[in-house]
Coordinates of C-alpha atoms and ligand atoms in Angstrom, one line a residue:
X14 CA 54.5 31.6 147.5
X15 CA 54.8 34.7 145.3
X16 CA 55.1 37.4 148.1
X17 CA 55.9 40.5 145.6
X18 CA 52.5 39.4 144.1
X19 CA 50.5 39.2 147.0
X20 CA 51.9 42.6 148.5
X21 CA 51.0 43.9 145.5
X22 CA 47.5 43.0 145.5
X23 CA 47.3 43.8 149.5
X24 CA 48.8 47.5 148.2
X25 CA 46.3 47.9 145.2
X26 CA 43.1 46.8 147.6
X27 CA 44.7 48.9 150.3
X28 CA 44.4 46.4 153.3
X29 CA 48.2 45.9 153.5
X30 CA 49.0 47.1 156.5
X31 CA 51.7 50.0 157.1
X32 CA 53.9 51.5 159.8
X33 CA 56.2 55.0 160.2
X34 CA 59.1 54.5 162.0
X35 CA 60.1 57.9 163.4
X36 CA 57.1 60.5 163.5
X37 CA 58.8 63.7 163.1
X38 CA 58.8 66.1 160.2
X39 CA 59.2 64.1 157.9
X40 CA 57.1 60.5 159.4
X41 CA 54.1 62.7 160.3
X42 CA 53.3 63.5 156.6
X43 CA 54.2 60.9 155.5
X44 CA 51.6 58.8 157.9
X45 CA 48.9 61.1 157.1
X46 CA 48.8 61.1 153.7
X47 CA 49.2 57.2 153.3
X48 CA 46.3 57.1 155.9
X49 CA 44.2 59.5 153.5
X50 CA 44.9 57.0 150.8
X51 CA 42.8 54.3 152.3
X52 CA 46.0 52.6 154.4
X53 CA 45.8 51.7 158.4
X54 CA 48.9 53.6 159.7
X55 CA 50.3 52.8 162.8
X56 CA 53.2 55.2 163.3
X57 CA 55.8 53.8 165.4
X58 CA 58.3 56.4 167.5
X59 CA 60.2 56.1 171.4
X60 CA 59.0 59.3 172.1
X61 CA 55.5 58.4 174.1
X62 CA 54.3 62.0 174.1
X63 CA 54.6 62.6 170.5
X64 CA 52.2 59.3 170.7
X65 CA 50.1 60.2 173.0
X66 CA 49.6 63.6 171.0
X67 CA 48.9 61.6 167.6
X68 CA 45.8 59.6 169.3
X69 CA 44.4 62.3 170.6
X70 CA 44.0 63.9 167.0
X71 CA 47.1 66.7 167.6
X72 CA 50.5 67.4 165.3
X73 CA 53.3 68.7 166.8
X74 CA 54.3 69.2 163.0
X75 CA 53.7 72.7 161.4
X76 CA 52.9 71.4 158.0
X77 CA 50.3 68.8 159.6
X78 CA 46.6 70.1 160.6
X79 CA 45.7 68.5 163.8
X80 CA 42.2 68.4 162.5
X81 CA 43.5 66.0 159.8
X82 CA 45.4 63.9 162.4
X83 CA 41.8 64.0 164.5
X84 CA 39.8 62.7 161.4
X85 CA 42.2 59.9 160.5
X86 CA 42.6 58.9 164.4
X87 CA 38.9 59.2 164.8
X88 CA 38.4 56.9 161.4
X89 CA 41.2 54.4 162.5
X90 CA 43.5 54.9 159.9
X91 CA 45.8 56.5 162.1
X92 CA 47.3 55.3 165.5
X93 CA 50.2 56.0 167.4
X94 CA 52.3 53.9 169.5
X95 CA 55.8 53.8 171.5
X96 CA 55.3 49.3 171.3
X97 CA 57.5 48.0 168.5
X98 CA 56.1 44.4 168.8
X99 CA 52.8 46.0 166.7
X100 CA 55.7 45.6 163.6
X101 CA 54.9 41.5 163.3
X102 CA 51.4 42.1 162.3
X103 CA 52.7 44.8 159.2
X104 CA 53.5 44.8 155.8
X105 CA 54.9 47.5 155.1
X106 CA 57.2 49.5 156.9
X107 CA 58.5 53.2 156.2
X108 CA 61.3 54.4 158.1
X109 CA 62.0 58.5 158.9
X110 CA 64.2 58.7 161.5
X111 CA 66.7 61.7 161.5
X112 CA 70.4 61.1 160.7
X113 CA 72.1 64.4 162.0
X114 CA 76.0 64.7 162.6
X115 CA 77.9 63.7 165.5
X116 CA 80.3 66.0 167.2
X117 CA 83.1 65.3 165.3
X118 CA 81.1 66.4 162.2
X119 CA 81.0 62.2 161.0
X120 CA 77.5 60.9 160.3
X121 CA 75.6 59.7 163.1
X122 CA 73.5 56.7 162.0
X123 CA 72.8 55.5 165.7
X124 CA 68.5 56.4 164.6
X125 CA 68.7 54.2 161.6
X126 CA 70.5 51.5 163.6
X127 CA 68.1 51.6 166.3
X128 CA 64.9 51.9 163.7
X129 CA 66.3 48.7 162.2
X130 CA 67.4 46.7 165.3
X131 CA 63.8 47.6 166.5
X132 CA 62.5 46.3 163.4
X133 CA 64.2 43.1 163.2
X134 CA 62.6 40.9 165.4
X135 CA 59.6 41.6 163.3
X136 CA 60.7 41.2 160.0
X137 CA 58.6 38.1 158.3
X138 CA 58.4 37.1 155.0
X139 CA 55.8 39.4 152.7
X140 CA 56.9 42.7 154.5
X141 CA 58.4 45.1 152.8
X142 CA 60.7 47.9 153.9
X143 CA 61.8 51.6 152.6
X144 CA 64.4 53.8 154.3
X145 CA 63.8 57.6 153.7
X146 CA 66.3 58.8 155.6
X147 CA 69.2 61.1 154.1
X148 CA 71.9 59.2 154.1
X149 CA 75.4 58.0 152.4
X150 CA 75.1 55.5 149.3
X151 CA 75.5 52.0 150.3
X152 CA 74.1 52.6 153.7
X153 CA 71.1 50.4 152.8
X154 CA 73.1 47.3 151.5
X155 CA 75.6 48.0 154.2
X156 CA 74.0 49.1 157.3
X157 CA 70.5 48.2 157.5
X158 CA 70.0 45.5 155.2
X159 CA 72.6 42.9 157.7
X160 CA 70.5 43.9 160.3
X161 CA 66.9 42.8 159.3
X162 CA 68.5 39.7 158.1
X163 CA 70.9 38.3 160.0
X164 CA 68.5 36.4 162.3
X165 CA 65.8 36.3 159.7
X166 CA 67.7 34.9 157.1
X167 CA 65.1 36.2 154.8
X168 CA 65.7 36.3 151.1
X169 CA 66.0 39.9 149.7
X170 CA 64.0 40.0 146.9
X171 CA 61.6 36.9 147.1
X172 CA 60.3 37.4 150.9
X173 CA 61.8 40.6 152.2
X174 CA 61.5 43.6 150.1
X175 CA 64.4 46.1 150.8
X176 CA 64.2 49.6 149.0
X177 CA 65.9 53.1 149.7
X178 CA 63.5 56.5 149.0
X179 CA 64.9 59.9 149.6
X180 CA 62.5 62.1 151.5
X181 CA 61.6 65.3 149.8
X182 CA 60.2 67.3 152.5
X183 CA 60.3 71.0 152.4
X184 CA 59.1 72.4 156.2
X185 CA 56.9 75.0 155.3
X186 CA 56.4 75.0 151.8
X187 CA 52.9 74.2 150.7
X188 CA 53.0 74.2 146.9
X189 CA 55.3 70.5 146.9
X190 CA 53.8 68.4 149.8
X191 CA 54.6 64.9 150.3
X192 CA 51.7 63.9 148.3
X193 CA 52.6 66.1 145.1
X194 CA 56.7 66.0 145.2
X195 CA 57.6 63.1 142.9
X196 CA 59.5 60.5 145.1
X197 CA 63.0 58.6 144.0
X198 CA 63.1 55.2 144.5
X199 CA 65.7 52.2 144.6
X200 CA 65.2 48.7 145.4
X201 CA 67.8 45.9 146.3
X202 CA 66.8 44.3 144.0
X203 CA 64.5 44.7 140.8
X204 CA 61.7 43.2 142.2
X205 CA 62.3 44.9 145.3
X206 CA 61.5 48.5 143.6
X207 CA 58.9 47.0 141.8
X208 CA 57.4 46.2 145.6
X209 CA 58.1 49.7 146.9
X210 CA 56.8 51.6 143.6
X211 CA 53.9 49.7 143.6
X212 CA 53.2 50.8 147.6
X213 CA 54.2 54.5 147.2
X214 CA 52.3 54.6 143.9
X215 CA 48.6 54.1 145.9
X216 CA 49.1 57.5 147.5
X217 CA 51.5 59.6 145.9
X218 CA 51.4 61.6 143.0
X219 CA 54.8 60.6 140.9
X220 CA 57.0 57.7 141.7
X221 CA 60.2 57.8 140.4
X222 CA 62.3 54.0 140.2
X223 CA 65.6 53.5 139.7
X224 CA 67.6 51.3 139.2
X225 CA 69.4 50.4 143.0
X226 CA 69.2 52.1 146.6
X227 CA 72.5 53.4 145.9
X228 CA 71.3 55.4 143.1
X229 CA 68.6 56.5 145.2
X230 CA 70.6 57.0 148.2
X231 CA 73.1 59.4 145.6
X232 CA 70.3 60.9 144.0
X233 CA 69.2 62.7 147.3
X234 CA 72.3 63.7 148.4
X235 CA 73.3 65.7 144.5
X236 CA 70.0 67.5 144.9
X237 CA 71.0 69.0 148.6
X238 CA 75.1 69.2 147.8
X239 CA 74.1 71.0 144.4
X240 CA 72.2 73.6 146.9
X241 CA 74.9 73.7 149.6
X242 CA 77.6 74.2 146.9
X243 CA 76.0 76.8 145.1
X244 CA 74.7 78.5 148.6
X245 CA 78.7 78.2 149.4
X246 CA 79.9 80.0 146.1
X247 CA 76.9 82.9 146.2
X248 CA 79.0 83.2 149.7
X249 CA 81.7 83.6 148.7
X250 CA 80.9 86.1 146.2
X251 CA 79.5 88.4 148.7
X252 CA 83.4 88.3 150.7
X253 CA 84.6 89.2 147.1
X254 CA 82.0 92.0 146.7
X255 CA 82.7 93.0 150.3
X256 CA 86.4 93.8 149.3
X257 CA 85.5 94.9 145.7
X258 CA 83.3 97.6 147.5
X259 CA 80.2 95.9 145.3
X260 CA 77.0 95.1 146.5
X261 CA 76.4 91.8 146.3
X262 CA 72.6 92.0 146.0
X263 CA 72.6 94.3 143.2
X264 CA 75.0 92.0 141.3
X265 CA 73.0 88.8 141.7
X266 CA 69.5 90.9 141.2
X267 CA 70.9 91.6 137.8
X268 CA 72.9 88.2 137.2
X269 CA 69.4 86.9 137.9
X270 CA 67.5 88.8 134.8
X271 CA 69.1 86.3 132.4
X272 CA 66.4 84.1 131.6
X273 CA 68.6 80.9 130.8
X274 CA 71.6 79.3 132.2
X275 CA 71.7 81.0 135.6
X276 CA 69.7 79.9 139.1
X277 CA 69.8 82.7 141.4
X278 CA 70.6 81.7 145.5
X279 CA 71.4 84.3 148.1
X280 CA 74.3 84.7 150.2
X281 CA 73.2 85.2 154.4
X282 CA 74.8 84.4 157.7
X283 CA 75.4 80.9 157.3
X284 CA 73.8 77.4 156.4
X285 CA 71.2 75.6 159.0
X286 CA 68.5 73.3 158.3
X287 CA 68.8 69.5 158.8
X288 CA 69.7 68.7 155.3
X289 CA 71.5 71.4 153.6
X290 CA 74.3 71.8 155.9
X291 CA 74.4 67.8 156.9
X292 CA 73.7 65.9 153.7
X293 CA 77.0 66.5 151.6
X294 CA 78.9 66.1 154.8
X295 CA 77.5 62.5 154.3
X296 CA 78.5 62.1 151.2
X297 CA 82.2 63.7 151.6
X298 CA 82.7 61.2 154.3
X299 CA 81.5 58.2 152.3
X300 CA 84.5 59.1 149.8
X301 CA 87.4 59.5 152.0
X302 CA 86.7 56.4 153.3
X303 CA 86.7 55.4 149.8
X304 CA 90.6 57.5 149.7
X305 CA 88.8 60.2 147.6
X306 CA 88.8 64.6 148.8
X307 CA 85.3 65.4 147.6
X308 CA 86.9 69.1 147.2
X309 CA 84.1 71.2 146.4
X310 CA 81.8 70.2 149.5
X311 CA 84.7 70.5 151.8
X312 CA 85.3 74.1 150.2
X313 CA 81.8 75.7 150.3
X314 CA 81.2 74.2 153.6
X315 CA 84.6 76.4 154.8
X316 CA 82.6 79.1 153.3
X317 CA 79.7 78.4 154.6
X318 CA 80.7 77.9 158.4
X319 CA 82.4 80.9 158.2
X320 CA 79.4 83.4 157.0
X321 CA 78.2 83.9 161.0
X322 CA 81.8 85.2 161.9
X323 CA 81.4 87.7 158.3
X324 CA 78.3 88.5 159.5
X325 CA 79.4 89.6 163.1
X326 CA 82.6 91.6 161.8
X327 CA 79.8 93.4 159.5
X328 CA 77.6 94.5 162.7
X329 CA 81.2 95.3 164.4
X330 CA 82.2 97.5 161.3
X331 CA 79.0 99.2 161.4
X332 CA 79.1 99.9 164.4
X333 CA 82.6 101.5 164.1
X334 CA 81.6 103.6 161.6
X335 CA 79.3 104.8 164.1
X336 CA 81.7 105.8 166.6
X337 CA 80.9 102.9 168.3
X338 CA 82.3 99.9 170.1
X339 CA 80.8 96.0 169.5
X340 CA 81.7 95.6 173.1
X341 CA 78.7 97.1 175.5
X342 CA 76.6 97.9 172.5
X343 CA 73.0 96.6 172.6
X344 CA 72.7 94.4 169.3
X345 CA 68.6 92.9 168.5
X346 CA 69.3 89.8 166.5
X347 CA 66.1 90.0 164.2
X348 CA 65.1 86.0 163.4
X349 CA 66.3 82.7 164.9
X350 CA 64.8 80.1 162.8
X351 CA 67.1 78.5 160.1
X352 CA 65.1 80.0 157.5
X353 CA 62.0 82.4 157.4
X354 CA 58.7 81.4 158.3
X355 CA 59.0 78.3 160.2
X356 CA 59.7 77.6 163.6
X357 CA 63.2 75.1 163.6
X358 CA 66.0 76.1 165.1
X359 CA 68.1 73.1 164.1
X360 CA 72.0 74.4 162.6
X361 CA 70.6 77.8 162.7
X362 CA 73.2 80.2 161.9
X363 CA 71.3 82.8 164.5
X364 CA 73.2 80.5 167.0
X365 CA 76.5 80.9 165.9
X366 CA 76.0 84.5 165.2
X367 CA 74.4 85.8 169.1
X368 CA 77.6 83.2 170.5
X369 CA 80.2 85.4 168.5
X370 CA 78.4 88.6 169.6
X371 CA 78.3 87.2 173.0
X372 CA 81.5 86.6 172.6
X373 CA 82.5 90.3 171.5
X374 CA 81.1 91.5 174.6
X375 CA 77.9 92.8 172.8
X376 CA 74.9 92.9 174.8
X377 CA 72.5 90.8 173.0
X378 CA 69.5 90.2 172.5
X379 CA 66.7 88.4 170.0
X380 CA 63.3 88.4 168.5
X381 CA 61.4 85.6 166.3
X382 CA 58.0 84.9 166.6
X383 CA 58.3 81.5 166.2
X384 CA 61.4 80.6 168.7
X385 CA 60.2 82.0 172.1
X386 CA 63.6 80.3 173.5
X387 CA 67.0 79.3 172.7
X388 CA 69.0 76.8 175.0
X389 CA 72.7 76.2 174.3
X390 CA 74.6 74.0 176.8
X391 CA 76.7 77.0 178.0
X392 CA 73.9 79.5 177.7
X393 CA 69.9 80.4 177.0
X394 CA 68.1 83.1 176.2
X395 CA 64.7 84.2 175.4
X396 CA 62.9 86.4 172.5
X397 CA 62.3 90.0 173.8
X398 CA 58.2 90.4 173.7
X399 CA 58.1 94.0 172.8
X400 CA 60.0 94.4 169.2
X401 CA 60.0 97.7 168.7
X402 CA 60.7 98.7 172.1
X403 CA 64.2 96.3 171.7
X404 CA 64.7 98.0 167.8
X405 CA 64.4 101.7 169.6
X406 CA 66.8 100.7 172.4
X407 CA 69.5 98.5 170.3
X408 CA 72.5 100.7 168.9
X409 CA 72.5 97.8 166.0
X410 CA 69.6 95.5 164.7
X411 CA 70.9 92.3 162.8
X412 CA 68.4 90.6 160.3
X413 CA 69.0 87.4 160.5
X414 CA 66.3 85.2 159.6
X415 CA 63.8 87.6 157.5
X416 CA 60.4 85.9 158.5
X417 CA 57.9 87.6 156.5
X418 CA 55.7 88.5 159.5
X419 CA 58.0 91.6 160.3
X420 CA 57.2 95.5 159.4
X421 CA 60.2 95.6 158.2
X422 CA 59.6 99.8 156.6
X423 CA 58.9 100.5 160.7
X424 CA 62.2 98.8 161.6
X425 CA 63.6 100.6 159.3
X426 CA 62.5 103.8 160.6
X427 CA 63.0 103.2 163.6
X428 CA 66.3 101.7 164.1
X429 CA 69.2 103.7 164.6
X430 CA 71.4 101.0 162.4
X431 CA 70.4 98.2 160.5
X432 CA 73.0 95.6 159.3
X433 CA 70.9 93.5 156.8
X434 CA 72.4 89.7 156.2
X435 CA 69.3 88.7 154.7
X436 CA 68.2 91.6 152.0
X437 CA 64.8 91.9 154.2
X438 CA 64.5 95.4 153.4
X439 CA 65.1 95.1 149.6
X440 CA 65.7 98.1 147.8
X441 CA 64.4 100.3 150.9
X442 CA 67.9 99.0 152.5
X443 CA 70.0 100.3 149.3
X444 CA 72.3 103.0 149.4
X445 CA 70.6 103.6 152.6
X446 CA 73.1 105.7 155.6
X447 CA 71.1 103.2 158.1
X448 CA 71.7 100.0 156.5
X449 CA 74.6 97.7 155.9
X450 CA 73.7 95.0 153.6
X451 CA 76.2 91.9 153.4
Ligands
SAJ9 N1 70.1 79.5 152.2 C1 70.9 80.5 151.8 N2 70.9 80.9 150.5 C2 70.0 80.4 149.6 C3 69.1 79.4 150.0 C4 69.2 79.0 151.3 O1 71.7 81.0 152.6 O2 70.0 80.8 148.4 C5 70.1 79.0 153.5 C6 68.8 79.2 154.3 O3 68.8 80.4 154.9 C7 69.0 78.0 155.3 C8 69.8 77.0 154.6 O4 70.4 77.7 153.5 O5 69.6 78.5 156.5 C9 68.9 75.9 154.0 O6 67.9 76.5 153.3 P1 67.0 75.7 152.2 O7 66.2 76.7 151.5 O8 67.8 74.8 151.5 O9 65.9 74.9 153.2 P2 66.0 73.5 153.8 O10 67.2 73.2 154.6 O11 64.6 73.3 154.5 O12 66.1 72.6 152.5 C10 65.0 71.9 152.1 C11 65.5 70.7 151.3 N3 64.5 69.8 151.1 C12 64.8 68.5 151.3 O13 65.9 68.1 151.6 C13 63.7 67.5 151.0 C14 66.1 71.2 150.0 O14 66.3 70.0 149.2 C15 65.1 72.1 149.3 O15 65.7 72.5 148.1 C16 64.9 73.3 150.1 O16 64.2 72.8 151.3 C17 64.0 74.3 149.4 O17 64.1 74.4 148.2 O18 63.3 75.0 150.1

């Protein structure tokens, strides 16, 4: 029996059968639009509610229309369901499950391990499954793959099809979608990419093979250590600018009018997100297990990590300068999120930043119309309802996240002090008596 061919067929007449495993930001998407291309979905997650939610036509995702989870429910192309047994009766299996750090800042690939033991008693010959998850090269081969086969004993290539695909989502961003963002992907074997291309190729856009899940595993993890590296250095630069007595904006505004050769980021407060700040750690730890210092992650995170406690010293300088103490003055953090515009809170630098104030003896408090609450183990607090009530009253207002919903000119005027991390304000904020920029 040819099982590549028959998959094939099964994905080019669409009545192959598919499952997410892990319907969160990234499984959600990812279920919908393979649902929209003609597949039955049947996303598979622990979490009941998050279930529950998905057969009743809701998304708990930002980026997902519950009217588009309601017509695929409605239709039956989309189900939801906390039973892992529904796995023998698939054929192809998608796996998103998160793969953040542990404590001790090593990988934590407990989600993918679970996902994969969870899997396993369902593994039969003709399935085929693809691990998005960010995650170290060689984790496929290593990890996963000994686990779907070691009671299976399935051959890799002929009856199980085995394949690594970095996810590409951007939380928020509605120009690349997971339908439109062209998608990397790396088989075990050659015949196992030629299985996954040929599955991802029935409902998105641009398929991308190559040549091994390790390549594909790497590939992901350049394209979010390039960012974090550069994000690190623009970082730096602002500390070099700070004690240069050079605005930092101003220098990358005009860095940023050469037309070739340059790719403008912007220094801030710190790193957060679930990939930026995580993924090269991944990929650093890989190689010291492999007795190799991958030196320039390990630097800009440094940098990065240390931005919140620059950021705080700023807001205490500023505050000096103003004949006042950081201790018993009222600081209004502007913006939790990890970045403007979205509602995730996940590494957000805001955290870091309202501890340290907290810490200072500031009296803080927040705003962000997205985050109505923050709860840290040793402390929570919640977003003040009336902004410009809590910008009158602060002696300091700290932009943090610059969501694009604020009036940022009527902050401006009526702050007493502004410290900017972000550039919200632009050129209103330069040269301005009121405004510290970074
Ligand atoms: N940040 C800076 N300076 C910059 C850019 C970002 O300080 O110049 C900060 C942000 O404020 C945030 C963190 O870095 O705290 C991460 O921001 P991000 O813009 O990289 O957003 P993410 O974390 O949502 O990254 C995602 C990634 N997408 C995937 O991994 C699929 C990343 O690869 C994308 O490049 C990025 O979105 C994007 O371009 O928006």
């Amino acid at each position: 029996m040819d099982y590549s061919k028959q998959l094939i067929e099964k994905f080019h007449n669409k009545t192959a059968r598919v499952a997410v495993m892990g319907m969160g930001y990234v499984g959600l998407p990812f279920a919908t639009v393979f649902a929209e291309a003609g597949f039955t979905v049947t996303g598979v997650d622990p979490v009941k509610d998050k279930m529950d939610r998905v057969n009743r036509g809701e998304s708990y995702i930002m980026d997902v229309p519950a009217e588009k989870v309601a017509g695929l429910v409605k239709k039956g192309k989309l189900k939801g369901t906390t039973d892992y047994s529904v796995l023998a009766n698939i054929d192809a299996v998608a796996i998103c499950v998160p793969t953040p750090l542990r404590q001790t800042g090593d990988p934590d690939l407990s989600f993918i391990v679970s996902a994969a033991e969870g899997l396993a008693p369902y593994v039969h010959a003709g399935m085929v499954v693809v691990l998005e998850s960010s995650t170290y090269p060689g984790t496929t081969r290593e990890l996963m793959l000994p686990i779907l086969t070691e009671k299976s004993h399935l051959k890799v290539g002929e009856e199980l099809f085995v394949a690594f695909s970095p996810e590409r989502v951007d939380p928020g961003r509605t120009d690349w979608t997971t339908k439109n963002t062209p998608k990397v992907i790396g088989g075990m074997t050659e015949k196992c990419t030629e299985v996954a291309a040929a599955w991802y190729g029935q409902a998105l856009d641009t398929v991308v093979p190559v040549s091994s899940t390790e390549v594909a595993e790497m590939a992901k993890l350049l394209e979010n250590t390039f960012r974090m590296i550069n994000i690190g250095f623009v970082n730096e630069l602002a500390l070099m600018c700070d004690r240069l007595g050079v605005d930092v904006w101003e220098v990358i505004d005009a860095a940023a009018t050469k037309p070739f050769g340059f790719m403008k980021f912007q220094p801030g407060p710190g790193l957060g997100g679930h990939c930026i700040p995580i993924d090269p750690l991944y990929l650093s730890w890989k190689l010291r297990s492999l007795n190799y210092t991958a030196r320039f992650i390990e630097l800009a995170s440094e940098i990065n990590t240390s931005m919140p406690r620059f950021a705080v010293t700023r807001v205490q300088d500023a505050l000096n300068d103003h004949e006042k103490a950081l201790k018993g003055s009222n600081v209004l953090v502007l913006g939790a999120a990890y970045k403007p515009d979205i509602d995730d809170l996940r590494e957000s630098p805001s955290i870091d930043v309202i501890r340290l104030l907290q810490q200072k003896g500031a009296k803080v408090s927040y705003h962000d119309p997205y985050i109505p609450h923050i709860k840290q183990d040793s402390w929570e607090i919640s977003s003040v309802t009336d902004l410009m009530a809590a910008v009158k009253a602060a002696d300091c207002v700290v932009i943090v996240t610059n969501h694009k919903v604020y009036d940022y000119v009527t902050i401006l005027k009526e702050a007493k002090l502004i410290v900017d991390t972000r550039n919200a304000l632009g050129k209103l904020g330069f040269k301005n008596p009121k405004v510290v920029r970074l």
